[in-house]
Coordinates of C-alpha atoms in Angstrom, one line a residue:
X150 CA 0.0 0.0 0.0
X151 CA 1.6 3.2 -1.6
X152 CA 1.4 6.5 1.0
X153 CA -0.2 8.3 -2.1
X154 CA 3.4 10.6 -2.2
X155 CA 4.2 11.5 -5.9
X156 CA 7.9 11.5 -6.7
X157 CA 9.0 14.6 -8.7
X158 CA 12.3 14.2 -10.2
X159 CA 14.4 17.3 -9.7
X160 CA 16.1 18.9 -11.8
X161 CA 19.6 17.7 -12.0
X162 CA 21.5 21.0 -11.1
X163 CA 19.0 21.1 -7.8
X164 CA 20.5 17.9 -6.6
X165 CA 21.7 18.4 -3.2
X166 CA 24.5 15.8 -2.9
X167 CA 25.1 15.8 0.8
X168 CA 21.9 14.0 1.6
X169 CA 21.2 11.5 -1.2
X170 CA 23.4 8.7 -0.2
X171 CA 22.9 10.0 3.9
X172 CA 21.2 6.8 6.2
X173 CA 22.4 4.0 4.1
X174 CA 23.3 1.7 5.9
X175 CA 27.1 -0.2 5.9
X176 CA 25.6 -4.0 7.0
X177 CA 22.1 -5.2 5.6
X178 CA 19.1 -5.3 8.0
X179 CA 18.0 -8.2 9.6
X180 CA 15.4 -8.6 6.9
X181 CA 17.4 -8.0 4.0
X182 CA 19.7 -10.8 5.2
X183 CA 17.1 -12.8 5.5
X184 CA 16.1 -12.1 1.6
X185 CA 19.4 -12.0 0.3
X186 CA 20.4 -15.8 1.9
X187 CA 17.4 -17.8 2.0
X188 CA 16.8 -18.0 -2.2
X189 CA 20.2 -19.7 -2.0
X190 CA 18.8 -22.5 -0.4
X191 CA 15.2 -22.1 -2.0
X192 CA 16.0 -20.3 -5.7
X193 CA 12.1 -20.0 -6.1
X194 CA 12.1 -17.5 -3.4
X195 CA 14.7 -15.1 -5.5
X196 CA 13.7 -11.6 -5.2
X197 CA 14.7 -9.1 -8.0
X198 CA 12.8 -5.9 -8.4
X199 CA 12.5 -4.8 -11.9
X200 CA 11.5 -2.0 -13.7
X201 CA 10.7 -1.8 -17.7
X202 CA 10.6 2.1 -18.8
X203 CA 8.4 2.1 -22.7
X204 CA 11.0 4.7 -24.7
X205 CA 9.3 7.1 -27.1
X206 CA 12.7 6.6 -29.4
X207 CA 16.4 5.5 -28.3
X208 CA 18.4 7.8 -25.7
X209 CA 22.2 8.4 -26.9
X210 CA 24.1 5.7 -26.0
X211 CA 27.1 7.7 -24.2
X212 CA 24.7 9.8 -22.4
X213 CA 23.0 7.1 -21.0
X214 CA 26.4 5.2 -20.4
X215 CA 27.2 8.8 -18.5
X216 CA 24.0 9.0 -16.7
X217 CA 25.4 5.7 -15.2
X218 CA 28.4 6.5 -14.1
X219 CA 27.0 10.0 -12.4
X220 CA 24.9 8.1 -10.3
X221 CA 27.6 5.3 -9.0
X222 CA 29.4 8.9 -8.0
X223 CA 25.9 9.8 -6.2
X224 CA 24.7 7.0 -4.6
X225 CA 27.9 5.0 -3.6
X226 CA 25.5 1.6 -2.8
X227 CA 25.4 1.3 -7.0
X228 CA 29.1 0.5 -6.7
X229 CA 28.9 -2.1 -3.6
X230 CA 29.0 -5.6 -3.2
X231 CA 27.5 -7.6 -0.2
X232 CA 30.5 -9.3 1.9
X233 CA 29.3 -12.1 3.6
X234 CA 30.9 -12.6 7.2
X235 CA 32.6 -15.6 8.1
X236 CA 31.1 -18.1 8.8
X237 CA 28.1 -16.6 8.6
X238 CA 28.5 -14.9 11.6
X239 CA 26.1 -11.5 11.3
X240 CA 24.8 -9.9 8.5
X241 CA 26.0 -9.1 4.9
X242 CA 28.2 -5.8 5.0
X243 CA 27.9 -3.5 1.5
X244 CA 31.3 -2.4 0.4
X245 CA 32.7 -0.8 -2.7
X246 CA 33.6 -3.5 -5.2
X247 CA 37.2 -2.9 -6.0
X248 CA 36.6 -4.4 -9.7
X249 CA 33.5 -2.7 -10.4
X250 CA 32.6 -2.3 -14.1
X251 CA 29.6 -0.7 -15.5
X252 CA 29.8 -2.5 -18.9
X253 CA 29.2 -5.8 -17.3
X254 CA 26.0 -4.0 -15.5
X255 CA 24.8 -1.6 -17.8
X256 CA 24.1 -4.0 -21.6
X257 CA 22.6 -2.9 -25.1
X258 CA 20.5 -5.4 -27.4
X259 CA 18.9 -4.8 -30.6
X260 CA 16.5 -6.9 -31.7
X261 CA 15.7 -8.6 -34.9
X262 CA 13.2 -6.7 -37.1
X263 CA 10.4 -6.5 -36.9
X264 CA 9.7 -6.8 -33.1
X265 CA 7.2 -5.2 -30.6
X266 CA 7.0 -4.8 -27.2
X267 CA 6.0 -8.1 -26.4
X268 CA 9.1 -9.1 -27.5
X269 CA 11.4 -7.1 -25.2
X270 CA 9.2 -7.7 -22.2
X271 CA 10.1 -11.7 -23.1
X272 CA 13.3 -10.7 -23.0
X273 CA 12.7 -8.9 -20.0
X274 CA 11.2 -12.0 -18.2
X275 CA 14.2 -13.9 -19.0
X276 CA 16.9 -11.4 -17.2
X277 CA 14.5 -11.3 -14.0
X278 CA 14.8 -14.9 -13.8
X279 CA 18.6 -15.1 -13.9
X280 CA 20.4 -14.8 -10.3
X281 CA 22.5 -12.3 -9.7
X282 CA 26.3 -12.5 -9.5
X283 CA 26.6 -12.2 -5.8
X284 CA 30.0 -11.1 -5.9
X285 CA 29.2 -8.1 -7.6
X286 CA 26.8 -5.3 -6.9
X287 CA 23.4 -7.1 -7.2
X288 CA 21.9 -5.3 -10.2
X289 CA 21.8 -4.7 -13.5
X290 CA 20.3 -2.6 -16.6
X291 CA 19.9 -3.4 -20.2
X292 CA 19.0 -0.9 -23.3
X293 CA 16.7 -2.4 -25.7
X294 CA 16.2 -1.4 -29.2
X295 CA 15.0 -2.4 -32.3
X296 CA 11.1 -2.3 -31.8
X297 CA 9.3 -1.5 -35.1
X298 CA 7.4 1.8 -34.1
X299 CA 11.0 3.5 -33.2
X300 CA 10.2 3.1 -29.3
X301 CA 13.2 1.2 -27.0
X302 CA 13.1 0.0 -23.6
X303 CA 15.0 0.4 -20.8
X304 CA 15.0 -2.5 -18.2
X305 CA 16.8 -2.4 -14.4
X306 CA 16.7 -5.3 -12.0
X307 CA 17.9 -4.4 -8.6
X308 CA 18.0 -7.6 -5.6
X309 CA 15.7 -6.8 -2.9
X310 CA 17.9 -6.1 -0.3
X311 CA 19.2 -3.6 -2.2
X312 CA 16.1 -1.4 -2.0
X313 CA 12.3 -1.7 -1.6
X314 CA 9.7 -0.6 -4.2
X315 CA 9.8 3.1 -3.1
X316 CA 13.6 3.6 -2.8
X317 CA 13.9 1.7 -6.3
X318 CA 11.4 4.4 -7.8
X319 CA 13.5 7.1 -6.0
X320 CA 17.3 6.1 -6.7
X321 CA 15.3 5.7 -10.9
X322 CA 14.5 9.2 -10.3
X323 CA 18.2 10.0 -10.6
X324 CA 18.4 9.0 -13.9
X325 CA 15.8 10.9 -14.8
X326 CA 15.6 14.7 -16.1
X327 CA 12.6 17.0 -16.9
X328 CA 13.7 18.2 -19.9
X329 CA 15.1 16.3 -23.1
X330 CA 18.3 18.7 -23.6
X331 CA 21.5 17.1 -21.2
X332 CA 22.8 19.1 -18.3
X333 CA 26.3 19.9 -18.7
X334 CA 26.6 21.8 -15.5
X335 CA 25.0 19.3 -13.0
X336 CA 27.0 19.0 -9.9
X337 CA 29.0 15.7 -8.8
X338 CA 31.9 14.1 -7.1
X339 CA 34.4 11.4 -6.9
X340 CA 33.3 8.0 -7.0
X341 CA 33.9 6.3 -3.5
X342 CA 37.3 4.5 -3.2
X343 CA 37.6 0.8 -3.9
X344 CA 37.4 -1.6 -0.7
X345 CA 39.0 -4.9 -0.1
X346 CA 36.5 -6.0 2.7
X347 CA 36.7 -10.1 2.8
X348 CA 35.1 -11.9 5.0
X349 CA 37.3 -11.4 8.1
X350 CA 37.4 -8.1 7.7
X351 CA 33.2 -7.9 7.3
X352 CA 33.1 -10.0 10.6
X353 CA 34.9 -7.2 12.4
X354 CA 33.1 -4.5 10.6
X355 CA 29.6 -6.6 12.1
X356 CA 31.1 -7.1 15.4
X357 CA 31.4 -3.0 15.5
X358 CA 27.8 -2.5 14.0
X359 CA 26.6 -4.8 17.1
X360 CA 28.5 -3.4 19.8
X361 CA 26.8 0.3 18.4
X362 CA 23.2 -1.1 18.2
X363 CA 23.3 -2.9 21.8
X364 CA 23.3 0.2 23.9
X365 CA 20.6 1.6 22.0
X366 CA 18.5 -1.8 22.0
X367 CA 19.5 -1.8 26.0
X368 CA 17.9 1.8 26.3
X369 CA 14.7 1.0 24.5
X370 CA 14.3 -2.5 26.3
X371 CA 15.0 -0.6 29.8
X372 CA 12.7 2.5 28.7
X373 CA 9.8 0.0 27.5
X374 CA 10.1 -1.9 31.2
X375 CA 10.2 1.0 33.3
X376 CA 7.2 2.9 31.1
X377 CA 5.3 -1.0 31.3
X378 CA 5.7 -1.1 34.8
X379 CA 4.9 2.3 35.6
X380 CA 1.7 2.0 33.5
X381 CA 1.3 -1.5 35.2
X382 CA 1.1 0.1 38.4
X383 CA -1.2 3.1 38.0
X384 CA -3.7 1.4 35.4
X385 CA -3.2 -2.7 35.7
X386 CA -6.5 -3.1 34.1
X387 CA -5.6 -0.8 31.1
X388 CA -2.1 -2.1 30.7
X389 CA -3.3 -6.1 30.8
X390 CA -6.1 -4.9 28.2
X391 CA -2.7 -3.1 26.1
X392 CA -0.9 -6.2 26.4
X393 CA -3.6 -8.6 25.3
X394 CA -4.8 -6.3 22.6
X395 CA -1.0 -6.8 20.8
X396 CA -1.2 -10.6 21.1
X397 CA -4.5 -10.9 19.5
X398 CA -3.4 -8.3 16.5
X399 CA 0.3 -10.6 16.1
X400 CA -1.8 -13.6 15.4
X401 CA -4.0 -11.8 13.3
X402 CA -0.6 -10.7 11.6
X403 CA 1.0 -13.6 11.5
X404 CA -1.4 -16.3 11.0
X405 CA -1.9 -17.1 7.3
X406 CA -4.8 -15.8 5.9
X407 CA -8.1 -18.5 6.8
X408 CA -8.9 -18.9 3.5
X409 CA -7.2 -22.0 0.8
X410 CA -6.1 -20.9 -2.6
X411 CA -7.7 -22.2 -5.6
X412 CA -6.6 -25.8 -7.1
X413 CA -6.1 -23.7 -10.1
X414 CA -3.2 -21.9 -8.6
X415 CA -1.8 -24.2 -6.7
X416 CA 1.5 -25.5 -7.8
X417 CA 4.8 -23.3 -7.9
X418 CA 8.2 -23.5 -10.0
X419 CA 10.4 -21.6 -11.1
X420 CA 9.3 -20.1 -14.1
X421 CA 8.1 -16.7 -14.5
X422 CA 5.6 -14.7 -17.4
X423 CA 5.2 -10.7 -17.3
X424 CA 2.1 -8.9 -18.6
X425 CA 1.0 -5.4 -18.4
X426 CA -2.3 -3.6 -18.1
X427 CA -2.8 0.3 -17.6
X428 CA -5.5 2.7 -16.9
X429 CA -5.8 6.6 -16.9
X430 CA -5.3 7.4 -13.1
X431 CA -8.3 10.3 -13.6
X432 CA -10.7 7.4 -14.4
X433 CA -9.7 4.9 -11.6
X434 CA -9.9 7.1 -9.2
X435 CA -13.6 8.3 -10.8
X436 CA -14.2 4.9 -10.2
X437 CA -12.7 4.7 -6.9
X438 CA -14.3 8.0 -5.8
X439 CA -18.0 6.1 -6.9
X440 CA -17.7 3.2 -4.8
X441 CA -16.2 5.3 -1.5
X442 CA -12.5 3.5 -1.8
X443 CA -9.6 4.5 -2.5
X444 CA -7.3 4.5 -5.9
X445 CA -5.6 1.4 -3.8
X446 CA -9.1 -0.5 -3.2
X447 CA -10.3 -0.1 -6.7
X448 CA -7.4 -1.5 -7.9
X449 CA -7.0 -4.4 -5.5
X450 CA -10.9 -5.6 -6.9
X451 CA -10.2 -5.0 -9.9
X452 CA -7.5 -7.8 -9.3
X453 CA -9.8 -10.0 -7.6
X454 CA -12.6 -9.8 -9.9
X455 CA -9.7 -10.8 -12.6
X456 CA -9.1 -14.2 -10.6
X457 CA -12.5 -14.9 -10.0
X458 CA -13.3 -14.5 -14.3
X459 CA -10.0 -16.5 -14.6
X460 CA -11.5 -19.3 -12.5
X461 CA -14.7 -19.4 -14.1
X462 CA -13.2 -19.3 -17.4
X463 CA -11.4 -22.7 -16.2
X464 CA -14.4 -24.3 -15.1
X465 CA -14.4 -23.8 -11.1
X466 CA -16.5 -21.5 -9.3
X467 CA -14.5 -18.5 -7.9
X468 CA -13.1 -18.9 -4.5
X469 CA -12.1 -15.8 -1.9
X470 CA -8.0 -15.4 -2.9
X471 CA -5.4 -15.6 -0.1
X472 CA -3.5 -12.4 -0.2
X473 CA -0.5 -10.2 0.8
X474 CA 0.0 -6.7 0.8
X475 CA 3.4 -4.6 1.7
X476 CA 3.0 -1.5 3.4
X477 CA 5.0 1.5 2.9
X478 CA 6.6 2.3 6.3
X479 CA 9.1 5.1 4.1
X480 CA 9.4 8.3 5.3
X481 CA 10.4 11.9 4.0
X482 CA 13.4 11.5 6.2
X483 CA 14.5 8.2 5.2
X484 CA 17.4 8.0 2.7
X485 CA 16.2 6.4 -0.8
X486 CA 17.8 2.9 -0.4
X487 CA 17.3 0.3 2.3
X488 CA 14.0 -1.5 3.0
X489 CA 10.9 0.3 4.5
X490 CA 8.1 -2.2 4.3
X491 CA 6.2 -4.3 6.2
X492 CA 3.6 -6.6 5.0
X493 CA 0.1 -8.0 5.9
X494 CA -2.1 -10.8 4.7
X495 CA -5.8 -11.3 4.3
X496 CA -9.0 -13.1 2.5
X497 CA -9.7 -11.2 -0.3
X498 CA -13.1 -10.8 -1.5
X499 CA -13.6 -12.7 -4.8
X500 CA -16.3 -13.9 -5.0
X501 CA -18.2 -10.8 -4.8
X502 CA -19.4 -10.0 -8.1
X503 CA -20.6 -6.6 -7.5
X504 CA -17.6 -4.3 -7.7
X505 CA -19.0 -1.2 -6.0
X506 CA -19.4 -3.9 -3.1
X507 CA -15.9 -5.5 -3.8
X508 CA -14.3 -2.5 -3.6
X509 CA -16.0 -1.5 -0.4
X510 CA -14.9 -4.9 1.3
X511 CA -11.4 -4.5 0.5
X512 CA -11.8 -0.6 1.7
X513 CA -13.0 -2.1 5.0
X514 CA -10.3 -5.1 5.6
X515 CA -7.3 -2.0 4.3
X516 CA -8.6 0.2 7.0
X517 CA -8.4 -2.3 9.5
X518 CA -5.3 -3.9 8.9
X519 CA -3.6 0.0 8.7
X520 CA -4.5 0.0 12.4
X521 CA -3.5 -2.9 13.7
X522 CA -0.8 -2.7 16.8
X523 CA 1.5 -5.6 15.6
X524 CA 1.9 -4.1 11.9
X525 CA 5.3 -4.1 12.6
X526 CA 5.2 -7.6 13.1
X527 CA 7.9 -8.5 10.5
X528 CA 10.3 -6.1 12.1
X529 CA 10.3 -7.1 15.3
X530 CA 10.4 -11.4 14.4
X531 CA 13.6 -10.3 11.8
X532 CA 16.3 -10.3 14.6
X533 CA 14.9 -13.8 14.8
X534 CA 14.4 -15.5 11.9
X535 CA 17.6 -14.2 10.6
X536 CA 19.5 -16.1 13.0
X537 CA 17.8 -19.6 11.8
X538 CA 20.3 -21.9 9.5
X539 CA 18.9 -20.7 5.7
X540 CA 17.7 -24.0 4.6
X541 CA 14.9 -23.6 7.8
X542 CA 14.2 -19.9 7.0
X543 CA 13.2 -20.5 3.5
X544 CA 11.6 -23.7 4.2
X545 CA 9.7 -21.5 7.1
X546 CA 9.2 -18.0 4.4
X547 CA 8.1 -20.7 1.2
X548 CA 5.4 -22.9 3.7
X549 CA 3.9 -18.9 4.9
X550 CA 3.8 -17.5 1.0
X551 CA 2.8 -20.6 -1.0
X552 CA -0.4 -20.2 0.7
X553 CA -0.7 -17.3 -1.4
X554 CA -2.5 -16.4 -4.7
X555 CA -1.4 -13.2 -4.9
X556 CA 0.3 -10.4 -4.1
X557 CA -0.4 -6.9 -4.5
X558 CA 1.6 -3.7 -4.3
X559 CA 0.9 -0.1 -5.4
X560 CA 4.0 2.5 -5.4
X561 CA 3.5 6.5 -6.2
X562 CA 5.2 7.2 -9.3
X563 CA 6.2 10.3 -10.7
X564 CA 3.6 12.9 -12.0
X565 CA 5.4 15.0 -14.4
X566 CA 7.0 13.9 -18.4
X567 CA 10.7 12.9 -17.8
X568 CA 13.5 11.6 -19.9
X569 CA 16.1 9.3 -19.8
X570 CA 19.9 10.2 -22.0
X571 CA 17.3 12.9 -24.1
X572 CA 14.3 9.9 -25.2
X573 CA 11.1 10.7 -23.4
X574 CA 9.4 8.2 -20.5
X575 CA 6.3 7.1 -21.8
X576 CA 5.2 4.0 -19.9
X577 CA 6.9 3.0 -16.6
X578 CA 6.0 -0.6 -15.8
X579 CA 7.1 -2.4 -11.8
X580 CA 7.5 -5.8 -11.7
X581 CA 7.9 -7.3 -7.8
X582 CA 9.3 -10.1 -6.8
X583 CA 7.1 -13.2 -6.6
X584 CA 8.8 -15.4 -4.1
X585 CA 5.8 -18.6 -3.4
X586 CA 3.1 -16.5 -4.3
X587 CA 1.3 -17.0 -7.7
X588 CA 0.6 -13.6 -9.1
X589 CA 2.4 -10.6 -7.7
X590 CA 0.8 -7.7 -9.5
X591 CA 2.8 -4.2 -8.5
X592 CA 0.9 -0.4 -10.2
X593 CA 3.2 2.5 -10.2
X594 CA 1.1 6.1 -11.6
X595 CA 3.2 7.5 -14.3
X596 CA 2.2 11.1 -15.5
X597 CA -1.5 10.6 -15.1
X598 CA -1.3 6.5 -16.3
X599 CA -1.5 3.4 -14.0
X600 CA 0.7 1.4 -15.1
X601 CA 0.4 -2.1 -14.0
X602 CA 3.4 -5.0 -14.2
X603 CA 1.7 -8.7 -13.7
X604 CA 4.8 -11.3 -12.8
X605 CA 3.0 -14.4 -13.2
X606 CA 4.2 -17.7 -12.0
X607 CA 4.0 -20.2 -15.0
X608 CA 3.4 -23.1 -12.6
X609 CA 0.6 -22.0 -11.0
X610 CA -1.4 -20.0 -14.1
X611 CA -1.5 -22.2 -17.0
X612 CA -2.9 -20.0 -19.3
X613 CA -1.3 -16.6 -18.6
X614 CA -2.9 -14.8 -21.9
X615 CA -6.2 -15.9 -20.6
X616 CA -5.7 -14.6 -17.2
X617 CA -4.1 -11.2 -18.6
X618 CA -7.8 -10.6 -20.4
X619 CA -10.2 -11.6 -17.3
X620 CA -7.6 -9.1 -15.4
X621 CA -8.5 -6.5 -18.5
X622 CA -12.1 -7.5 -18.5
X623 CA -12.7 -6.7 -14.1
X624 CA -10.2 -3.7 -14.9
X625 CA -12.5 -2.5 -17.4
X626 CA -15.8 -3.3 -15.1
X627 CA -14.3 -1.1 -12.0
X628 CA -13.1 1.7 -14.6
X629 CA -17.0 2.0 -15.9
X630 CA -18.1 2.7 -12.5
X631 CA -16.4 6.1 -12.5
X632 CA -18.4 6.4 -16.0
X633 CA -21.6 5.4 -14.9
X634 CA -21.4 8.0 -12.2
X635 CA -20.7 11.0 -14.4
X636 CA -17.6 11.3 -12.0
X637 CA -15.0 11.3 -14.6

């Protein structure tokens, strides 16, 4: 669930370099250790973010190539490699690869004429599914040209412990300008130095992070007691009720949704299929704004009303869908890199055919979840389950997402025309990670468009094309709302 905050690129010779690379942190979180070891043990629980921006013609090679390289000087992460400790001992630490090469990250394919854009998102597909290098820095970009209207594509995977949704939108942002001219006189710097951090070393550098977290973790454990037992004391009734009231909302939390997926969806492998719908952001929200909901709620029934057409187009009745959702815990102060999410799963409401009353259903269980006290569930169990062996951790993560059908995730995008190396941004498609679920379905608004990214996994939907329609056809139901109202 996207906070609704539109990202506006600025202008390149307005960017203030003292702050954009501030709060990153040197070692990985507990929870993006967690992400970046278990899909060794469990590949199908690899989690690359990706991003497919539709070209209006080809940027300049060299600019873009340029564009590159300014922003391994800006953000220093772009240049860094995760250095696992010894042994395992603590989490990952980033560090500046001392052999870093943008050619090997940054490609350029032209394809055989003629092609469309279905063919460069298959090509997409196929770098999302291939692992990363893990002794480089876990991404990678790829120009693609050669499509038969004179459009290209631009495509960036980036590992998830790298960045969430919001900070990959963000650290995008820097390769993006307003205005399709270059900017000779935007500022910069040096690159940051080459490191030779091995695994030794990292240990130390963990050992350090530790000893600097502990007194800080002591203070808050000692400050929680004292306020608990001080509230304990004038007002035991309210403080039992407190206490209670966060047990029942972590097993709400944490307790898989109560609802089976559909036999339809019911394998997973490792195979993977993209698709993409969009809609004018005027007209869902028209749509959104005649039901009651929220941009967020119309497009979450639009998704379910999509699985329940797909079922019935398979010959089962539809069933309510299993679900997660990450939240956006971001904030204005938080540097653009890092993870900020949390996440929260639910029954949702298929098979309600009446989407002025699906939408009002999801509105209701959204609401509710955004208030729970344990939202921050996955936060506080992360010390935790990052100090299982990996093989139990994504044995434990794959047995808590197969349950679910789908995923869905909606990120702020950026509201005004920008350009990448001089060739305007006309589409800007998000594709999320799908780790156990069976459709993970991410929207990202793009200058008044919705644009939708569908990673579908192949073992689970058999007929992707077919499911891509009965997703159009409910898209097209909740749109008419807003139509039928005179609201658009």
């Amino acid at each position: 669930m996207g906070d609704g905050r539109p990202l506006v690129p600025p202008s390149a010779v307005d960017v203030d370099l003292s702050g954009v690379a501030a709060g990153w942190d040197r070692t990985m979180s507990d929870l993006e250790a967690g992400m970046w070891r278990m899909e060794e043990a469990q590949p199908r629980l690899r989690s690359p973010i990706v991003a497919v921006d539709v070209l209006d013609e080809s940027p300049d090679w060299d600019r873009l190539v340029r564009a590159h390289e300014w922003a391994s000087h800006i953000v220093p992460r772009i240049r860094m490699r995760a250095v696992e400790p010894v042994f395992g001992l603590g989490n990952p630490v980033w560090s500046v690869d001392p052999e870093f090469d943008l050619d090997y990250h940054l490609r350029r394919v032209r394809l055989p004429e003629p092609a469309t854009f279905d063919h460069a998102l298959r090509i997409c597909r196929h770098l999302a599914c291939e692992p990363f290098d893990k002794a480089r820095p876990p991404w990678t970009a790829m120009l693609i040209e050669g499509l038969d209207d004179g459009r290209a594509v631009y495509f960036v995977k980036t590992h998830h412990s790298m960045t969430d949704g919001m900070g990959g939108i963000g650290l995008m942002t820097l390769l993006h300008s307003r205005r399709r001219e270059p900017t000779p006189d935007k500022p910069d710097r040096l690159p940051a130095p080459p490191e030779n951090l091995n695994t030794v070393t990292a240990f130390g550098e963990e050992v350090v992070t530790q000893l600097r977290r502990t007194p800080g973790l002591i203070r808050g454990l000692v400050d929680g007691a004292v306020r608990t037992a001080a509230a304990a004391v004038t007002d035991p009734l309210g403080t039992a009720g407190d206490v209670l009231g966060y047990a029942n909302s972590l097993r709400r939390i944490v307790t898989p949704p109560p609802a089976e997926g559909s036999p339809l969806l019911r394998d997973r492998g490792l195979g993977r299929w993209f698709g993409v719908l969009e809609v004018g952001l005027p007209e869902l929200k028209a749509a959104a704004r005649a039901a009651g909901g929220s941009v967020n709620d119309a497009y979450v029934a639009a998704l379910l009303g999509g699985f329940a057409r797909y079922q019935r187009a398979r010959g089962q009745e539809p069933s309510p869908v299993p679900m997660g959702m990450p939240v956006n815990m971001r904030t204005a102060s938080d540097p653009s890199g890092g993870n900020r999410f949390t996440a929260v799963r639910f029954v949702g409401p298929a098979t309600v055919d009446d989407p002025t009353e699906r939408i009002a259903k999801v509105r209701a269980i959204v609401l509710g979840l955004r208030e729970e006290p344990a939202i921050d569930a996955l936060d506080v169990a992360a010390p935790v389950l990052s100090r299982l062996p990996t093989w139990l951790l994504a044995n434990w993560y794959l047995s808590q997402s197969t349950g679910l059908d789908l995923q869905a995730s909606n990120v702020a995008g950026v509201p005004v025309p920008v350009y990448l190396a001089g060739a305007r941004i006309d589409r800007m498609f998000p594709f999320g990670p799908a780790p156990g679920c069976a459709v993970m379905a991410t929207m990202v608004s793009h200058v008044g468009v919705c644009c939708i990214g569908v990673n579908l996994d192949t073992a689970a939907v058999a007929d992707p094309k077919l499911f891509m329609d009965c997703l159009q056809e409910a898209l097209d139901e909740v749109v008419a709302l807003g139509v039928s109202d005179g609201s658009s």
